[in-house]
Amino acid sequence: MVSRRTSPNVVTYSALISGFCIVGKLRDAIDFFNKMIFENINPNVYTFTILVDGFCKEGRVKEAKNVLAMMMKQGIKPDVVTYNSLMDGYCIVKEVNKAKKKCIANKFFRSTLIDVLCKSRRVSYALELVDEMHDRGQQPDIITYNSILDALCKKHHAGKAIALLTKLKDQGIRPNMNTYTILVKGLCRSGKLEDARKVFEDLGYNLDVYAYTVMIQGFCDKGLFDEVLALLSKMEENGCIPDAKTYEIIILSLFEKDENDMAEKLLREMIMRGLL
């Protein structure tokens, strides 16, 4: 490559570092990382994450944390993959509690860690972290709670999600529209359509298009097209215009149930509105 006067760049180095990590040659990966630094080629979030993951897979969490510190010092923000790799490393060396304790003191770290835990379906760890935060007088915000509610719903623990929502309301934390939409979607996925409908109706009239679309999806999944069309009409009466996704969900569901005439009617309506 160099002999052809093609200079290696961050993509080239990242690919090589990744390859060495995959085959277990971490020492070579580190050498190439140092080489790219020496040649003034700046690593990006992907490069750093490869190294964090490589160290963690060998249980070398301390070195992984050093890479993370270097990354942040250079102004590069770790992403969910980076933190997930670090959590995996802590799990490998059985130091999950240490990871949680180190992150509790830092608002950015704790919120990110909870989000990572939720996305990794490690909801029990996330809930433990929230409890520890409460013990320290630290109050998670609604965004953090929404991550936990979403994870609970995706694991079909709708009952636990409702209990958590009740708990946070008792603590004076005000749910937002996203909170309720997550719950409605989770209840629909769990087959609890009537519970979802009740939560949805309690929200009132000032809803966004996503909230309506989630409820419409729930009705579509059950083939309740009279309910779908009624809600579609109510949606517009309340000044919320359906978007392409709303129409797509309804039309595809109608075609799947051989309700072709209604599907074609809505398809024409969608085209007239410039949504297709």
Tab-separated table of C-alpha atoms in Angstrom:
chain	number	residue	atom	x	y	z
A	1	MET	CA	0.000	0.000	0.000
A	2	VAL	CA	2.715	2.457	1.015
A	3	SER	CA	4.904	1.415	-1.955
A	4	ARG	CA	2.023	2.388	-4.256
A	5	ARG	CA	1.938	5.792	-2.550
A	6	THR	CA	-1.466	5.120	-1.060
A	7	SER	CA	-1.342	6.335	2.526
A	8	PRO	CA	-3.189	4.214	5.077
A	9	ASN	CA	-5.967	6.104	6.859
A	10	VAL	CA	-8.087	5.593	9.979
A	11	VAL	CA	-10.326	3.091	8.170
A	12	THR	CA	-7.321	1.016	7.099
A	13	TYR	CA	-5.779	0.983	10.553
A	14	SER	CA	-9.105	0.256	12.246
A	15	ALA	CA	-9.668	-2.728	9.960
A	16	LEU	CA	-6.188	-4.096	10.721
A	17	ILE	CA	-6.575	-3.540	14.473
A	18	SER	CA	-9.965	-5.271	14.363
A	19	GLY	CA	-8.480	-8.214	12.473
A	20	PHE	CA	-5.684	-8.673	15.017
A	21	CYS	CA	-8.191	-8.526	17.891
A	22	ILE	CA	-10.443	-11.109	16.239
A	23	VAL	CA	-7.593	-13.626	15.920
A	24	GLY	CA	-6.415	-12.944	19.470
A	25	LYS	CA	-3.273	-10.981	18.565
A	26	LEU	CA	-3.908	-8.069	20.898
A	27	ARG	CA	-0.221	-7.165	21.124
A	28	ASP	CA	-0.104	-6.600	17.351
A	29	ALA	CA	-3.335	-4.592	17.558
A	30	ILE	CA	-1.761	-2.315	20.175
A	31	ASP	CA	1.386	-1.916	18.061
A	32	PHE	CA	-0.669	-0.807	15.068
A	33	PHE	CA	-2.693	1.539	17.265
A	34	ASN	CA	0.518	3.170	18.507
A	35	LYS	CA	1.819	3.318	14.942
A	36	MET	CA	-1.234	5.223	13.720
A	37	ILE	CA	-0.856	7.694	16.600
A	38	PHE	CA	2.825	8.154	15.692
A	39	GLU	CA	1.819	8.866	12.090
A	40	ASN	CA	-0.687	11.515	13.252
A	41	ILE	CA	-3.715	9.516	12.154
A	42	ASN	CA	-6.448	10.176	14.693
A	43	PRO	CA	-8.394	7.133	15.907
A	44	ASN	CA	-12.183	7.446	15.815
A	45	VAL	CA	-14.854	5.998	18.113
A	46	TYR	CA	-14.785	2.719	16.166
A	47	THR	CA	-11.003	2.346	16.556
A	48	PHE	CA	-11.117	2.969	20.294
A	49	THR	CA	-14.094	0.649	20.757
A	50	ILE	CA	-12.247	-2.176	18.980
A	51	LEU	CA	-9.419	-1.897	21.508
A	52	VAL	CA	-11.779	-1.604	24.494
A	53	ASP	CA	-13.551	-4.746	23.303
A	54	GLY	CA	-10.257	-6.550	22.679
A	55	PHE	CA	-8.970	-5.861	26.191
A	56	CYS	CA	-12.307	-6.739	27.775
A	57	LYS	CA	-12.550	-10.074	25.981
A	58	GLU	CA	-9.255	-11.011	27.657
A	59	GLY	CA	-10.497	-9.777	31.029
A	60	ARG	CA	-8.061	-6.850	31.009
A	61	VAL	CA	-10.574	-4.289	32.209
A	62	LYS	CA	-7.970	-1.910	33.623
A	63	GLU	CA	-6.341	-1.496	30.197
A	64	ALA	CA	-9.780	-1.111	28.611
A	65	LYS	CA	-10.545	1.713	31.045
A	66	ASN	CA	-7.241	3.375	30.133
A	67	VAL	CA	-8.256	3.298	26.462
A	68	LEU	CA	-11.637	4.761	27.416
A	69	ALA	CA	-9.923	7.560	29.359
A	70	MET	CA	-7.628	8.315	26.397
A	71	MET	CA	-10.636	8.367	24.113
A	72	MET	CA	-12.533	10.866	26.248
A	73	LYS	CA	-9.435	13.009	26.734
A	74	GLN	CA	-9.304	13.404	22.953
A	75	GLY	CA	-12.920	14.589	22.968
A	76	ILE	CA	-14.343	11.430	21.412
A	77	LYS	CA	-17.614	10.402	23.037
A	78	PRO	CA	-17.962	6.654	23.712
A	79	ASP	CA	-21.089	5.103	22.242
A	80	VAL	CA	-23.377	2.325	23.445
A	81	VAL	CA	-21.144	-0.332	21.855
A	82	THR	CA	-18.133	0.993	23.779
A	83	TYR	CA	-19.904	0.878	27.119
A	84	ASN	CA	-21.454	-2.490	26.350
A	85	SER	CA	-17.983	-3.913	25.695
A	86	LEU	CA	-16.783	-2.477	29.000
A	87	MET	CA	-19.721	-4.004	30.880
A	88	ASP	CA	-18.998	-7.357	29.236
A	89	GLY	CA	-15.428	-7.037	30.488
A	90	TYR	CA	-16.599	-6.408	34.036
A	91	CYS	CA	-18.899	-9.424	33.784
A	92	ILE	CA	-16.032	-11.627	32.607
A	93	VAL	CA	-13.955	-10.744	35.652
A	94	LYS	CA	-17.021	-10.716	37.947
A	95	GLU	CA	-16.684	-7.018	38.763
A	96	VAL	CA	-20.147	-5.784	37.791
A	97	ASN	CA	-20.701	-4.241	41.229
A	98	LYS	CA	-17.449	-2.292	40.869
A	99	ALA	CA	-18.598	-1.022	37.491
A	100	LYS	CA	-21.867	0.166	38.946
A	101	LYS	CA	-20.248	1.863	41.941
A	102	LYS	CA	-17.742	3.721	39.777
A	103	CYS	CA	-20.512	5.023	37.552
A	104	ILE	CA	-22.946	6.107	40.256
A	105	ALA	CA	-20.908	9.184	41.184
A	106	ASN	CA	-20.905	10.508	37.615
A	107	LYS	CA	-24.237	11.581	36.109
A	108	PHE	CA	-23.163	10.993	32.511
A	109	PHE	CA	-21.692	7.572	33.259
A	110	ARG	CA	-24.627	6.351	35.330
A	111	SER	CA	-27.244	7.405	32.751
A	112	THR	CA	-25.232	5.823	29.952
A	113	LEU	CA	-24.617	2.662	31.952
A	114	ILE	CA	-28.315	2.263	32.726
A	115	ASP	CA	-29.136	2.764	29.048
A	116	VAL	CA	-26.501	0.197	28.041
A	117	LEU	CA	-27.768	-2.297	30.616
A	118	CYS	CA	-31.308	-1.875	29.325
A	119	LYS	CA	-30.303	-2.259	25.680
A	120	SER	CA	-28.377	-5.398	26.680
A	121	ARG	CA	-31.526	-6.751	28.378
A	122	ARG	CA	-29.753	-6.662	31.767
A	123	VAL	CA	-32.714	-4.945	33.368
A	124	SER	CA	-32.136	-6.393	36.827
A	125	TYR	CA	-28.708	-4.711	36.967
A	126	ALA	CA	-30.253	-1.434	35.792
A	127	LEU	CA	-32.901	-1.588	38.523
A	128	GLU	CA	-30.239	-2.338	41.139
A	129	LEU	CA	-28.307	0.713	39.978
A	130	VAL	CA	-31.422	2.896	40.266
A	131	ASP	CA	-32.006	1.616	43.815
A	132	GLU	CA	-28.402	2.416	44.748
A	133	MET	CA	-28.800	5.891	43.295
A	134	HIS	CA	-31.863	6.429	45.485
A	135	ASP	CA	-29.889	5.289	48.520
A	136	ARG	CA	-27.327	7.997	47.718
A	137	GLY	CA	-30.011	10.657	47.326
A	138	GLN	CA	-29.610	10.756	43.532
A	139	GLN	CA	-32.787	10.941	41.467
A	140	PRO	CA	-32.802	9.346	37.996
A	141	ASP	CA	-34.606	11.464	35.401
A	142	ILE	CA	-37.560	10.407	33.282
A	143	ILE	CA	-35.282	9.602	30.319
A	144	THR	CA	-33.483	7.025	32.460
A	145	TYR	CA	-36.778	5.552	33.619
A	146	ASN	CA	-38.023	5.408	30.035
A	147	SER	CA	-35.008	3.234	29.132
A	148	ILE	CA	-35.916	0.825	31.931
A	149	LEU	CA	-39.620	0.787	31.051
A	150	ASP	CA	-38.781	0.073	27.410
A	151	ALA	CA	-36.483	-2.808	28.396
A	152	LEU	CA	-39.125	-4.289	30.713
A	153	CYS	CA	-41.764	-4.086	27.993
A	154	LYS	CA	-39.478	-5.714	25.420
A	155	LYS	CA	-39.003	-8.609	27.836
A	156	HIS	CA	-42.816	-8.812	28.121
A	157	HIS	CA	-42.778	-7.708	31.764
A	158	ALA	CA	-45.682	-5.298	31.294
A	159	GLY	CA	-46.843	-5.800	34.884
A	160	LYS	CA	-43.446	-4.749	36.227
A	161	ALA	CA	-43.450	-1.766	33.874
A	162	ILE	CA	-46.826	-0.602	35.210
A	163	ALA	CA	-45.616	-1.075	38.792
A	164	LEU	CA	-42.504	0.996	38.043
A	165	LEU	CA	-44.596	3.739	36.442
A	166	THR	CA	-46.803	3.878	39.542
A	167	LYS	CA	-43.716	4.018	41.751
A	168	LEU	CA	-42.082	6.902	39.913
A	169	LYS	CA	-45.348	8.880	39.926
A	170	ASP	CA	-45.552	8.353	43.694
A	171	GLN	CA	-42.019	9.777	43.907
A	172	GLY	CA	-43.152	12.937	42.136
A	173	ILE	CA	-41.459	12.143	38.817
A	174	ARG	CA	-43.663	13.295	35.962
A	175	PRO	CA	-43.933	10.861	33.033
A	176	ASN	CA	-43.762	12.350	29.542
A	177	MET	CA	-45.500	11.351	26.329
A	178	ASN	CA	-42.723	8.906	25.486
A	179	THR	CA	-43.224	7.144	28.835
A	180	TYR	CA	-46.854	6.378	28.108
A	181	THR	CA	-46.202	5.490	24.481
A	182	ILE	CA	-43.584	2.942	25.603
A	183	LEU	CA	-46.129	1.447	27.993
A	184	VAL	CA	-48.923	1.338	25.400
A	185	LYS	CA	-46.597	-0.378	22.922
A	186	GLY	CA	-45.428	-2.855	25.563
A	187	LEU	CA	-48.974	-3.736	26.602
A	188	CYS	CA	-49.973	-4.265	22.964
A	189	ARG	CA	-46.981	-6.552	22.412
A	190	SER	CA	-47.928	-8.534	25.510
A	191	GLY	CA	-51.444	-9.076	24.183
A	192	LYS	CA	-52.993	-6.763	26.792
A	193	LEU	CA	-54.840	-4.621	24.300
A	194	GLU	CA	-57.575	-3.445	26.671
A	195	ASP	CA	-54.990	-2.297	29.210
A	196	ALA	CA	-53.156	-0.500	26.402
A	197	ARG	CA	-56.394	1.142	25.289
A	198	LYS	CA	-57.102	2.353	28.836
A	199	VAL	CA	-53.638	3.911	29.200
A	200	PHE	CA	-54.001	5.489	25.752
A	201	GLU	CA	-57.445	6.946	26.458
A	202	ASP	CA	-56.233	8.389	29.764
A	203	LEU	CA	-53.701	10.458	27.817
A	204	GLY	CA	-56.432	12.747	26.470
A	205	TYR	CA	-56.290	14.581	23.158
A	206	ASN	CA	-52.938	16.322	22.852
A	207	LEU	CA	-51.049	13.331	21.435
A	208	ASP	CA	-48.331	13.101	18.802
A	209	VAL	CA	-48.443	11.029	15.630
A	210	TYR	CA	-46.206	8.320	17.104
A	211	ALA	CA	-48.547	7.736	20.066
A	212	TYR	CA	-51.524	7.341	17.730
A	213	THR	CA	-49.558	5.064	15.416
A	214	VAL	CA	-48.545	2.764	18.279
A	215	MET	CA	-52.185	2.307	19.308
A	216	ILE	CA	-53.235	1.822	15.683
A	217	GLN	CA	-50.550	-0.872	15.348
A	218	GLY	CA	-52.052	-2.637	18.377
A	219	PHE	CA	-55.509	-2.661	16.801
A	220	CYS	CA	-54.109	-3.776	13.432
A	221	ASP	CA	-52.317	-6.727	15.023
A	222	LYS	CA	-55.681	-7.943	16.329
A	223	GLY	CA	-57.495	-7.254	13.060
A	224	LEU	CA	-59.758	-4.647	14.690
A	225	PHE	CA	-60.076	-2.442	11.641
A	226	ASP	CA	-63.249	-0.655	12.766
A	227	GLU	CA	-61.242	0.523	15.773
A	228	VAL	CA	-58.353	1.462	13.498
A	229	LEU	CA	-60.486	3.618	11.211
A	230	ALA	CA	-62.277	5.233	14.159
A	231	LEU	CA	-58.943	6.145	15.748
A	232	LEU	CA	-57.590	7.397	12.422
A	233	SER	CA	-60.599	9.707	12.159
A	234	LYS	CA	-60.271	10.843	15.790
A	235	MET	CA	-56.590	11.492	15.216
A	236	GLU	CA	-57.335	13.996	12.455
A	237	GLU	CA	-60.187	15.588	14.409
A	238	ASN	CA	-57.665	16.314	17.144
A	239	GLY	CA	-55.363	18.034	14.675
A	240	CYS	CA	-52.806	15.230	14.339
A	241	ILE	CA	-52.140	14.274	10.716
A	242	PRO	CA	-51.161	10.637	10.005
A	243	ASP	CA	-47.733	10.179	8.466
A	244	ALA	CA	-46.446	7.630	5.958
A	245	LYS	CA	-45.673	5.108	8.712
A	246	THR	CA	-49.237	5.274	10.047
A	247	TYR	CA	-50.675	4.563	6.610
A	248	GLU	CA	-48.127	1.858	5.872
A	249	ILE	CA	-49.027	-0.088	9.026
A	250	ILE	CA	-52.758	0.059	8.294
A	251	ILE	CA	-52.504	-0.705	4.573
A	252	LEU	CA	-50.197	-3.697	5.005
A	253	SER	CA	-52.421	-5.100	7.764
A	254	LEU	CA	-55.510	-4.698	5.570
A	255	PHE	CA	-53.849	-6.499	2.655
A	256	GLU	CA	-52.751	-9.307	4.987
A	257	LYS	CA	-56.388	-9.792	6.051
A	258	ASP	CA	-57.663	-9.606	2.442
A	259	GLU	CA	-59.384	-6.283	3.103
A	260	ASN	CA	-58.197	-5.145	-0.304
A	261	ASP	CA	-60.839	-2.506	-1.073
A	262	MET	CA	-60.168	-0.556	2.104
A	263	ALA	CA	-56.400	-0.982	1.662
A	264	GLU	CA	-56.562	0.442	-1.866
A	265	LYS	CA	-58.736	3.345	-0.696
A	266	LEU	CA	-56.200	4.301	1.975
A	267	LEU	CA	-53.359	3.837	-0.501
A	268	ARG	CA	-55.003	6.360	-2.856
A	269	GLU	CA	-55.505	8.721	0.085
A	270	MET	CA	-51.850	8.332	1.002
A	271	ILE	CA	-50.794	9.201	-2.564
A	272	MET	CA	-53.106	12.239	-2.665
A	273	ARG	CA	-51.466	13.543	0.493
A	274	GLY	CA	-48.034	13.214	-1.050
A	275	LEU	CA	-46.917	10.556	1.420
A	276	LEU	CA	-45.895	8.069	-1.257
